[in-house]
Amino acid sequence: MKLFWACCAEMIGTYLMVAIGTGVVAAAVITGAHAGLWQVAMVWGLVVTLAIYVTAAASGAHLNPAVTLAFALCRPREFPAVKVVPYWGAQLLGAFIAGLTVWLVFGAMIESFEETNRLVRGAAGSELSAMVFGQYFPNPDIIGTDPDSKSLVSPLAAMLVEGFGTAILVFVIFALVDPTRASLSNGRLTPVLVGVTIALLIAVFAPLTQGGWNPARDFGPRLVAFIAGWDSVAIPGPSNGFWVYIVGPLAGGPIGALAYEILLRPAIPKNGEINGE
Protein backbone atom coordinates (compact mmCIF):
# COMPACT_ATOMS: atom_id res chain seq x y z
CA MET A 1 0.00 0.00 0.00
CA LYS A 2 2.90 2.38 0.64
CA LEU A 3 3.92 2.09 -3.01
CA PHE A 4 0.35 2.77 -4.11
CA TRP A 5 0.11 5.97 -2.09
CA ALA A 6 3.57 7.03 -3.22
CA CYS A 7 2.44 6.60 -6.83
CA CYS A 8 -0.68 8.64 -6.10
CA ALA A 9 1.58 11.40 -4.80
CA GLU A 10 3.76 11.19 -7.92
CA MET A 11 0.69 11.44 -10.12
CA ILE A 12 -0.67 14.44 -8.21
CA GLY A 13 2.67 16.23 -8.09
CA THR A 14 3.36 15.65 -11.78
CA TYR A 15 -0.16 16.78 -12.63
CA LEU A 16 0.24 20.00 -10.68
CA MET A 17 3.63 20.72 -12.21
CA VAL A 18 2.65 19.98 -15.82
CA ALA A 19 -0.80 21.60 -15.66
CA ILE A 20 0.60 24.91 -14.44
CA GLY A 21 3.78 24.64 -16.51
CA THR A 22 2.09 23.89 -19.83
CA GLY A 23 -0.64 26.34 -18.88
CA VAL A 24 1.86 29.18 -18.71
CA VAL A 25 3.27 28.09 -22.09
CA ALA A 26 -0.26 28.30 -23.49
CA ALA A 27 -0.80 31.72 -21.94
CA ALA A 28 2.49 32.96 -23.38
CA VAL A 29 2.18 31.53 -26.88
CA ILE A 30 -1.56 31.70 -27.49
CA THR A 31 -2.49 34.94 -25.73
CA GLY A 32 0.83 36.76 -25.45
CA ALA A 33 0.13 37.31 -21.77
CA HIS A 34 3.74 36.69 -20.76
CA ALA A 35 6.31 38.65 -22.73
CA GLY A 36 9.74 37.09 -22.47
CA LEU A 37 11.21 33.68 -21.77
CA TRP A 38 12.21 34.46 -18.19
CA GLN A 39 8.59 34.88 -17.08
CA VAL A 40 7.76 31.39 -18.32
CA ALA A 41 10.94 29.99 -16.76
CA MET A 42 10.07 31.54 -13.40
CA VAL A 43 6.58 30.03 -13.38
CA TRP A 44 8.05 26.61 -14.15
CA GLY A 45 10.55 27.04 -11.34
CA LEU A 46 7.86 28.10 -8.88
CA VAL A 47 5.47 25.28 -9.73
CA VAL A 48 8.25 22.68 -9.49
CA THR A 49 9.06 24.07 -6.04
CA LEU A 50 5.41 23.88 -5.03
CA ALA A 51 4.96 20.33 -6.36
CA ILE A 52 8.02 19.13 -4.45
CA TYR A 53 6.83 20.68 -1.19
CA VAL A 54 3.41 19.07 -1.67
CA THR A 55 4.60 15.53 -2.41
CA ALA A 56 8.10 15.05 -0.99
CA ALA A 57 6.96 13.47 2.28
CA ALA A 58 4.79 10.92 0.47
CA SER A 59 6.94 9.84 -2.48
CA GLY A 60 10.24 11.68 -2.49
CA ALA A 61 8.87 14.00 -5.19
CA HIS A 62 10.67 12.57 -8.19
CA LEU A 63 7.99 13.85 -10.61
CA ASN A 64 10.30 12.91 -13.48
CA PRO A 65 11.18 9.49 -14.96
CA ALA A 66 14.80 10.59 -15.40
CA VAL A 67 15.10 11.35 -11.68
CA THR A 68 13.45 8.04 -10.81
CA LEU A 69 15.87 6.10 -13.03
CA ALA A 70 18.86 7.96 -11.59
CA PHE A 71 17.91 7.06 -8.02
CA ALA A 72 17.24 3.43 -8.92
CA LEU A 73 20.63 3.08 -10.60
CA CYS A 74 22.80 5.14 -8.27
CA ARG A 75 21.09 4.87 -4.87
CA PRO A 76 19.28 1.52 -4.98
CA ARG A 77 19.19 1.23 -1.19
CA GLU A 78 17.13 4.40 -1.03
CA PHE A 79 15.02 3.60 -4.10
CA PRO A 80 14.80 -0.05 -5.24
CA ALA A 81 14.42 -0.76 -8.94
CA VAL A 82 11.06 -2.48 -8.41
CA LYS A 83 9.49 0.95 -7.91
CA VAL A 84 10.66 2.38 -11.23
CA VAL A 85 7.82 1.22 -13.50
CA PRO A 86 5.01 2.14 -11.06
CA TYR A 87 6.55 5.59 -10.57
CA TRP A 88 6.91 6.06 -14.33
CA GLY A 89 3.30 5.05 -14.89
CA ALA A 90 2.06 7.47 -12.24
CA GLN A 91 4.16 10.32 -13.62
CA LEU A 92 2.98 9.73 -17.18
CA LEU A 93 -0.66 9.51 -16.09
CA GLY A 94 -0.39 12.76 -14.15
CA ALA A 95 1.19 14.51 -17.13
CA PHE A 96 -1.44 13.15 -19.51
CA ILE A 97 -4.30 14.36 -17.33
CA ALA A 98 -2.55 17.72 -17.04
CA GLY A 99 -2.42 17.93 -20.84
CA LEU A 100 -6.14 17.17 -21.01
CA THR A 101 -6.79 19.92 -18.48
CA VAL A 102 -4.86 22.48 -20.52
CA TRP A 103 -6.72 21.38 -23.64
CA LEU A 104 -10.09 21.84 -21.93
CA VAL A 105 -9.13 25.26 -20.59
CA PHE A 106 -7.36 26.68 -23.65
CA GLY A 107 -8.90 24.62 -26.48
CA ALA A 108 -11.12 27.36 -27.92
CA MET A 109 -8.33 29.93 -27.71
CA ILE A 110 -5.91 27.57 -29.45
CA GLU A 111 -8.39 27.14 -32.32
CA SER A 112 -8.75 30.92 -32.59
CA PHE A 113 -4.95 31.29 -32.56
CA GLU A 114 -4.66 28.77 -35.39
CA GLU A 115 -7.29 30.58 -37.45
CA THR A 116 -5.63 33.95 -36.90
CA ASN A 117 -2.21 32.61 -37.89
CA ARG A 118 -3.56 30.43 -40.72
CA LEU A 119 -2.26 27.25 -39.16
CA VAL A 120 -3.64 23.90 -40.30
CA ARG A 121 -3.57 21.53 -37.38
CA GLY A 122 -1.38 18.54 -38.15
CA ALA A 123 0.32 20.26 -41.09
CA ALA A 124 3.81 21.71 -41.24
CA GLY A 125 4.02 24.85 -39.16
CA SER A 126 1.38 23.79 -36.65
CA GLU A 127 4.17 23.12 -34.16
CA LEU A 128 3.49 26.73 -33.19
CA SER A 129 0.25 25.64 -31.54
CA ALA A 130 1.29 22.07 -30.69
CA MET A 131 4.16 23.42 -28.58
CA VAL A 132 1.60 24.19 -25.89
CA PHE A 133 1.60 20.44 -25.21
CA GLY A 134 4.76 18.71 -26.43
CA GLN A 135 8.13 20.24 -27.12
CA TYR A 136 9.97 21.00 -30.34
CA PHE A 137 13.44 21.88 -31.53
CA PRO A 138 14.26 24.61 -32.16
CA ASN A 139 11.64 26.54 -30.16
CA PRO A 140 8.91 27.38 -32.72
CA ASP A 141 7.81 30.55 -30.94
CA ILE A 142 11.34 31.98 -30.74
CA ILE A 143 13.23 30.57 -33.73
CA GLY A 144 10.39 29.81 -36.16
CA THR A 145 8.94 26.84 -38.05
CA ASP A 146 10.26 27.34 -41.60
CA PRO A 147 12.70 24.73 -43.00
CA ASP A 148 15.73 26.97 -42.55
CA SER A 149 14.87 27.55 -38.89
CA LYS A 150 14.27 23.86 -38.24
CA SER A 151 17.69 23.00 -39.66
CA LEU A 152 19.43 25.06 -36.98
CA VAL A 153 19.04 22.31 -34.36
CA SER A 154 19.44 18.67 -35.42
CA PRO A 155 17.83 15.76 -33.55
CA LEU A 156 21.26 14.75 -32.24
CA ALA A 157 22.00 18.26 -31.01
CA ALA A 158 18.57 18.47 -29.37
CA MET A 159 19.11 15.13 -27.63
CA LEU A 160 22.48 16.30 -26.32
CA VAL A 161 20.95 19.54 -25.02
CA GLU A 162 18.17 17.63 -23.26
CA GLY A 163 20.66 15.14 -21.85
CA PHE A 164 23.05 17.85 -20.68
CA GLY A 165 20.32 19.89 -19.02
CA THR A 166 18.91 16.82 -17.27
CA ALA A 167 22.39 15.83 -16.10
CA ILE A 168 22.83 19.25 -14.49
CA LEU A 169 19.39 19.03 -12.87
CA VAL A 170 19.97 15.56 -11.42
CA PHE A 171 23.50 16.48 -10.30
CA VAL A 172 22.01 19.35 -8.29
CA ILE A 173 19.22 17.16 -6.90
CA PHE A 174 21.67 14.50 -5.72
CA ALA A 175 23.79 17.16 -4.07
CA LEU A 176 20.80 18.70 -2.29
CA VAL A 177 19.36 15.43 -0.95
CA ASP A 178 22.69 13.85 0.04
CA PRO A 179 22.25 12.95 3.74
CA THR A 180 26.01 13.13 4.34
CA ARG A 181 26.14 16.86 3.65
CA ALA A 182 26.35 18.81 6.89
CA SER A 183 25.03 22.10 5.53
CA LEU A 184 22.06 20.90 3.48
CA SER A 185 20.90 17.78 5.27
CA ASN A 186 17.74 19.38 6.69
CA GLY A 187 16.41 19.84 3.15
CA ARG A 188 14.30 22.92 3.88
CA LEU A 189 15.55 24.80 0.84
CA THR A 190 15.83 21.81 -1.47
CA PRO A 191 12.53 22.42 -3.33
CA VAL A 192 13.37 26.08 -3.83
CA LEU A 193 16.84 25.34 -5.17
CA VAL A 194 15.55 22.65 -7.52
CA GLY A 195 13.00 25.15 -8.82
CA VAL A 196 15.72 27.75 -9.32
CA THR A 197 17.77 25.19 -11.25
CA ILE A 198 14.81 24.43 -13.52
CA ALA A 199 14.22 28.14 -14.17
CA LEU A 200 17.86 28.76 -15.01
CA LEU A 201 18.05 25.79 -17.37
CA ILE A 202 14.90 26.89 -19.19
CA ALA A 203 16.18 30.45 -19.49
CA VAL A 204 19.38 29.22 -21.14
CA PHE A 205 18.28 26.28 -23.28
CA ALA A 206 14.57 26.79 -24.07
CA PRO A 207 15.31 28.59 -27.36
CA LEU A 208 16.91 25.35 -28.54
CA THR A 209 14.56 22.61 -27.27
CA GLN A 210 11.95 24.36 -25.09
CA GLY A 211 13.80 22.94 -22.09
CA GLY A 212 12.05 19.72 -21.11
CA TRP A 213 14.39 17.65 -18.90
CA ASN A 214 11.44 15.34 -18.18
CA PRO A 215 10.04 12.57 -20.44
CA ALA A 216 6.65 12.56 -18.69
CA ARG A 217 6.28 16.33 -18.99
CA ASP A 218 6.70 16.02 -22.77
CA PHE A 219 5.10 12.70 -23.68
CA GLY A 220 1.94 12.94 -21.55
CA PRO A 221 0.72 16.22 -23.10
CA ARG A 222 2.10 15.14 -26.49
CA LEU A 223 -0.32 12.20 -26.43
CA VAL A 224 -3.13 14.69 -25.85
CA ALA A 225 -1.97 16.71 -28.87
CA PHE A 226 -1.91 13.55 -30.98
CA ILE A 227 -5.47 12.68 -29.95
CA ALA A 228 -6.62 16.29 -30.47
CA GLY A 229 -5.64 16.32 -34.13
CA TRP A 230 -1.99 17.30 -34.45
CA ASP A 231 -1.33 13.77 -35.68
CA SER A 232 2.22 13.32 -37.01
CA VAL A 233 3.24 16.80 -35.85
CA ALA A 234 2.76 15.44 -32.33
CA ILE A 235 3.98 11.86 -32.84
CA PRO A 236 6.53 11.20 -34.27
CA GLY A 237 6.97 14.94 -34.71
CA PRO A 238 9.06 16.88 -37.24
CA SER A 239 12.22 14.96 -38.16
CA ASN A 240 10.66 12.04 -36.24
CA GLY A 241 12.11 13.77 -33.21
CA PHE A 242 9.76 13.02 -30.30
CA TRP A 243 12.24 10.44 -29.01
CA VAL A 244 14.71 13.25 -28.23
CA TYR A 245 12.68 14.20 -25.16
CA ILE A 246 12.68 10.62 -23.88
CA VAL A 247 16.17 9.35 -24.67
CA GLY A 248 18.00 12.58 -23.81
CA PRO A 249 16.71 12.94 -20.25
CA LEU A 250 16.79 9.20 -19.49
CA ALA A 251 20.46 9.13 -20.49
CA GLY A 252 21.39 12.46 -18.92
CA GLY A 253 19.79 11.83 -15.54
CA PRO A 254 21.96 8.85 -14.55
CA ILE A 255 25.04 10.59 -15.98
CA GLY A 256 24.43 13.57 -13.70
CA ALA A 257 23.87 11.28 -10.73
CA LEU A 258 27.05 9.31 -11.41
CA ALA A 259 29.02 12.53 -11.83
CA TYR A 260 27.97 13.61 -8.35
CA GLU A 261 28.53 10.20 -6.75
CA ILE A 262 31.98 9.72 -8.29
CA LEU A 263 33.43 13.22 -8.58
CA LEU A 264 31.97 15.28 -5.75
CA ARG A 265 30.43 13.15 -3.02
CA PRO A 266 33.72 11.56 -1.86
CA ALA A 267 35.23 15.02 -1.33
CA ILE A 268 32.41 16.35 0.87
CA PRO A 269 32.82 16.12 4.68
CA LYS A 270 30.17 14.05 6.38
CA ASN A 271 28.12 15.35 9.28
CA GLY A 272 30.39 15.87 12.26
CA GLU A 273 33.56 15.96 10.18
CA ILE A 274 35.78 18.93 9.43
CA ASN A 275 37.51 18.99 6.04
CA GLY A 276 36.89 15.29 5.66
CA GLU A 277 38.85 14.37 8.82
Coordinates of C-alpha atoms in Angstrom, one line a residue, residues 8-136:
C8 CA -0.7 8.6 -6.1
A9 CA 1.6 11.4 -4.8
E10 CA 3.8 11.2 -7.9
M11 CA 0.7 11.4 -10.1
I12 CA -0.7 14.4 -8.2
G13 CA 2.7 16.2 -8.1
T14 CA 3.4 15.7 -11.8
Y15 CA -0.2 16.8 -12.6
L16 CA 0.2 20.0 -10.7
M17 CA 3.6 20.7 -12.2
V18 CA 2.6 20.0 -15.8
A19 CA -0.8 21.6 -15.7
I20 CA 0.6 24.9 -14.4
G21 CA 3.8 24.6 -16.5
T22 CA 2.1 23.9 -19.8
G23 CA -0.6 26.3 -18.9
V24 CA 1.9 29.2 -18.7
V25 CA 3.3 28.1 -22.1
A26 CA -0.3 28.3 -23.5
A27 CA -0.8 31.7 -21.9
A28 CA 2.5 33.0 -23.4
V29 CA 2.2 31.5 -26.9
I30 CA -1.6 31.7 -27.5
T31 CA -2.5 34.9 -25.7
G32 CA 0.8 36.8 -25.5
A33 CA 0.1 37.3 -21.8
H34 CA 3.7 36.7 -20.8
A35 CA 6.3 38.6 -22.7
G36 CA 9.7 37.1 -22.5
L37 CA 11.2 33.7 -21.8
W38 CA 12.2 34.5 -18.2
Q39 CA 8.6 34.9 -17.1
V40 CA 7.8 31.4 -18.3
A41 CA 10.9 30.0 -16.8
M42 CA 10.1 31.5 -13.4
V43 CA 6.6 30.0 -13.4
W44 CA 8.1 26.6 -14.2
G45 CA 10.6 27.0 -11.3
L46 CA 7.9 28.1 -8.9
V47 CA 5.5 25.3 -9.7
V48 CA 8.3 22.7 -9.5
T49 CA 9.1 24.1 -6.0
L50 CA 5.4 23.9 -5.0
A51 CA 5.0 20.3 -6.4
I52 CA 8.0 19.1 -4.4
Y53 CA 6.8 20.7 -1.2
V54 CA 3.4 19.1 -1.7
T55 CA 4.6 15.5 -2.4
A56 CA 8.1 15.0 -1.0
A57 CA 7.0 13.5 2.3
A58 CA 4.8 10.9 0.5
S59 CA 6.9 9.8 -2.5
G60 CA 10.2 11.7 -2.5
A61 CA 8.9 14.0 -5.2
H62 CA 10.7 12.6 -8.2
L63 CA 8.0 13.8 -10.6
N64 CA 10.3 12.9 -13.5
P65 CA 11.2 9.5 -15.0
A66 CA 14.8 10.6 -15.4
V67 CA 15.1 11.4 -11.7
T68 CA 13.5 8.0 -10.8
L69 CA 15.9 6.1 -13.0
A70 CA 18.9 8.0 -11.6
F71 CA 17.9 7.1 -8.0
A72 CA 17.2 3.4 -8.9
L73 CA 20.6 3.1 -10.6
C74 CA 22.8 5.1 -8.3
R75 CA 21.1 4.9 -4.9
P76 CA 19.3 1.5 -5.0
R77 CA 19.2 1.2 -1.2
E78 CA 17.1 4.4 -1.0
F79 CA 15.0 3.6 -4.1
P80 CA 14.8 0.0 -5.2
A81 CA 14.4 -0.8 -8.9
V82 CA 11.1 -2.5 -8.4
K83 CA 9.5 0.9 -7.9
V84 CA 10.7 2.4 -11.2
V85 CA 7.8 1.2 -13.5
P86 CA 5.0 2.1 -11.1
Y87 CA 6.5 5.6 -10.6
W88 CA 6.9 6.1 -14.3
G89 CA 3.3 5.1 -14.9
A90 CA 2.1 7.5 -12.2
Q91 CA 4.2 10.3 -13.6
L92 CA 3.0 9.7 -17.2
L93 CA -0.7 9.5 -16.1
G94 CA -0.4 12.8 -14.1
A95 CA 1.2 14.5 -17.1
F96 CA -1.4 13.1 -19.5
I97 CA -4.3 14.4 -17.3
A98 CA -2.6 17.7 -17.0
G99 CA -2.4 17.9 -20.8
L100 CA -6.1 17.2 -21.0
T101 CA -6.8 19.9 -18.5
V102 CA -4.9 22.5 -20.5
W103 CA -6.7 21.4 -23.6
L104 CA -10.1 21.8 -21.9
V105 CA -9.1 25.3 -20.6
F106 CA -7.4 26.7 -23.6
G107 CA -8.9 24.6 -26.5
A108 CA -11.1 27.4 -27.9
M109 CA -8.3 29.9 -27.7
I110 CA -5.9 27.6 -29.4
E111 CA -8.4 27.1 -32.3
S112 CA -8.7 30.9 -32.6
F113 CA -5.0 31.3 -32.6
E114 CA -4.7 28.8 -35.4
E115 CA -7.3 30.6 -37.5
T116 CA -5.6 34.0 -36.9
N117 CA -2.2 32.6 -37.9
R118 CA -3.6 30.4 -40.7
L119 CA -2.3 27.2 -39.2
V120 CA -3.6 23.9 -40.3
R121 CA -3.6 21.5 -37.4
G122 CA -1.4 18.5 -38.2
A123 CA 0.3 20.3 -41.1
A124 CA 3.8 21.7 -41.2
G125 CA 4.0 24.9 -39.2
S126 CA 1.4 23.8 -36.6
E127 CA 4.2 23.1 -34.2
L128 CA 3.5 26.7 -33.2
S129 CA 0.2 25.6 -31.5
A130 CA 1.3 22.1 -30.7
M131 CA 4.2 23.4 -28.6
V132 CA 1.6 24.2 -25.9
F133 CA 1.6 20.4 -25.2
G134 CA 4.8 18.7 -26.4
Q135 CA 8.1 20.2 -27.1
Y136 CA 10.0 21.0 -30.3

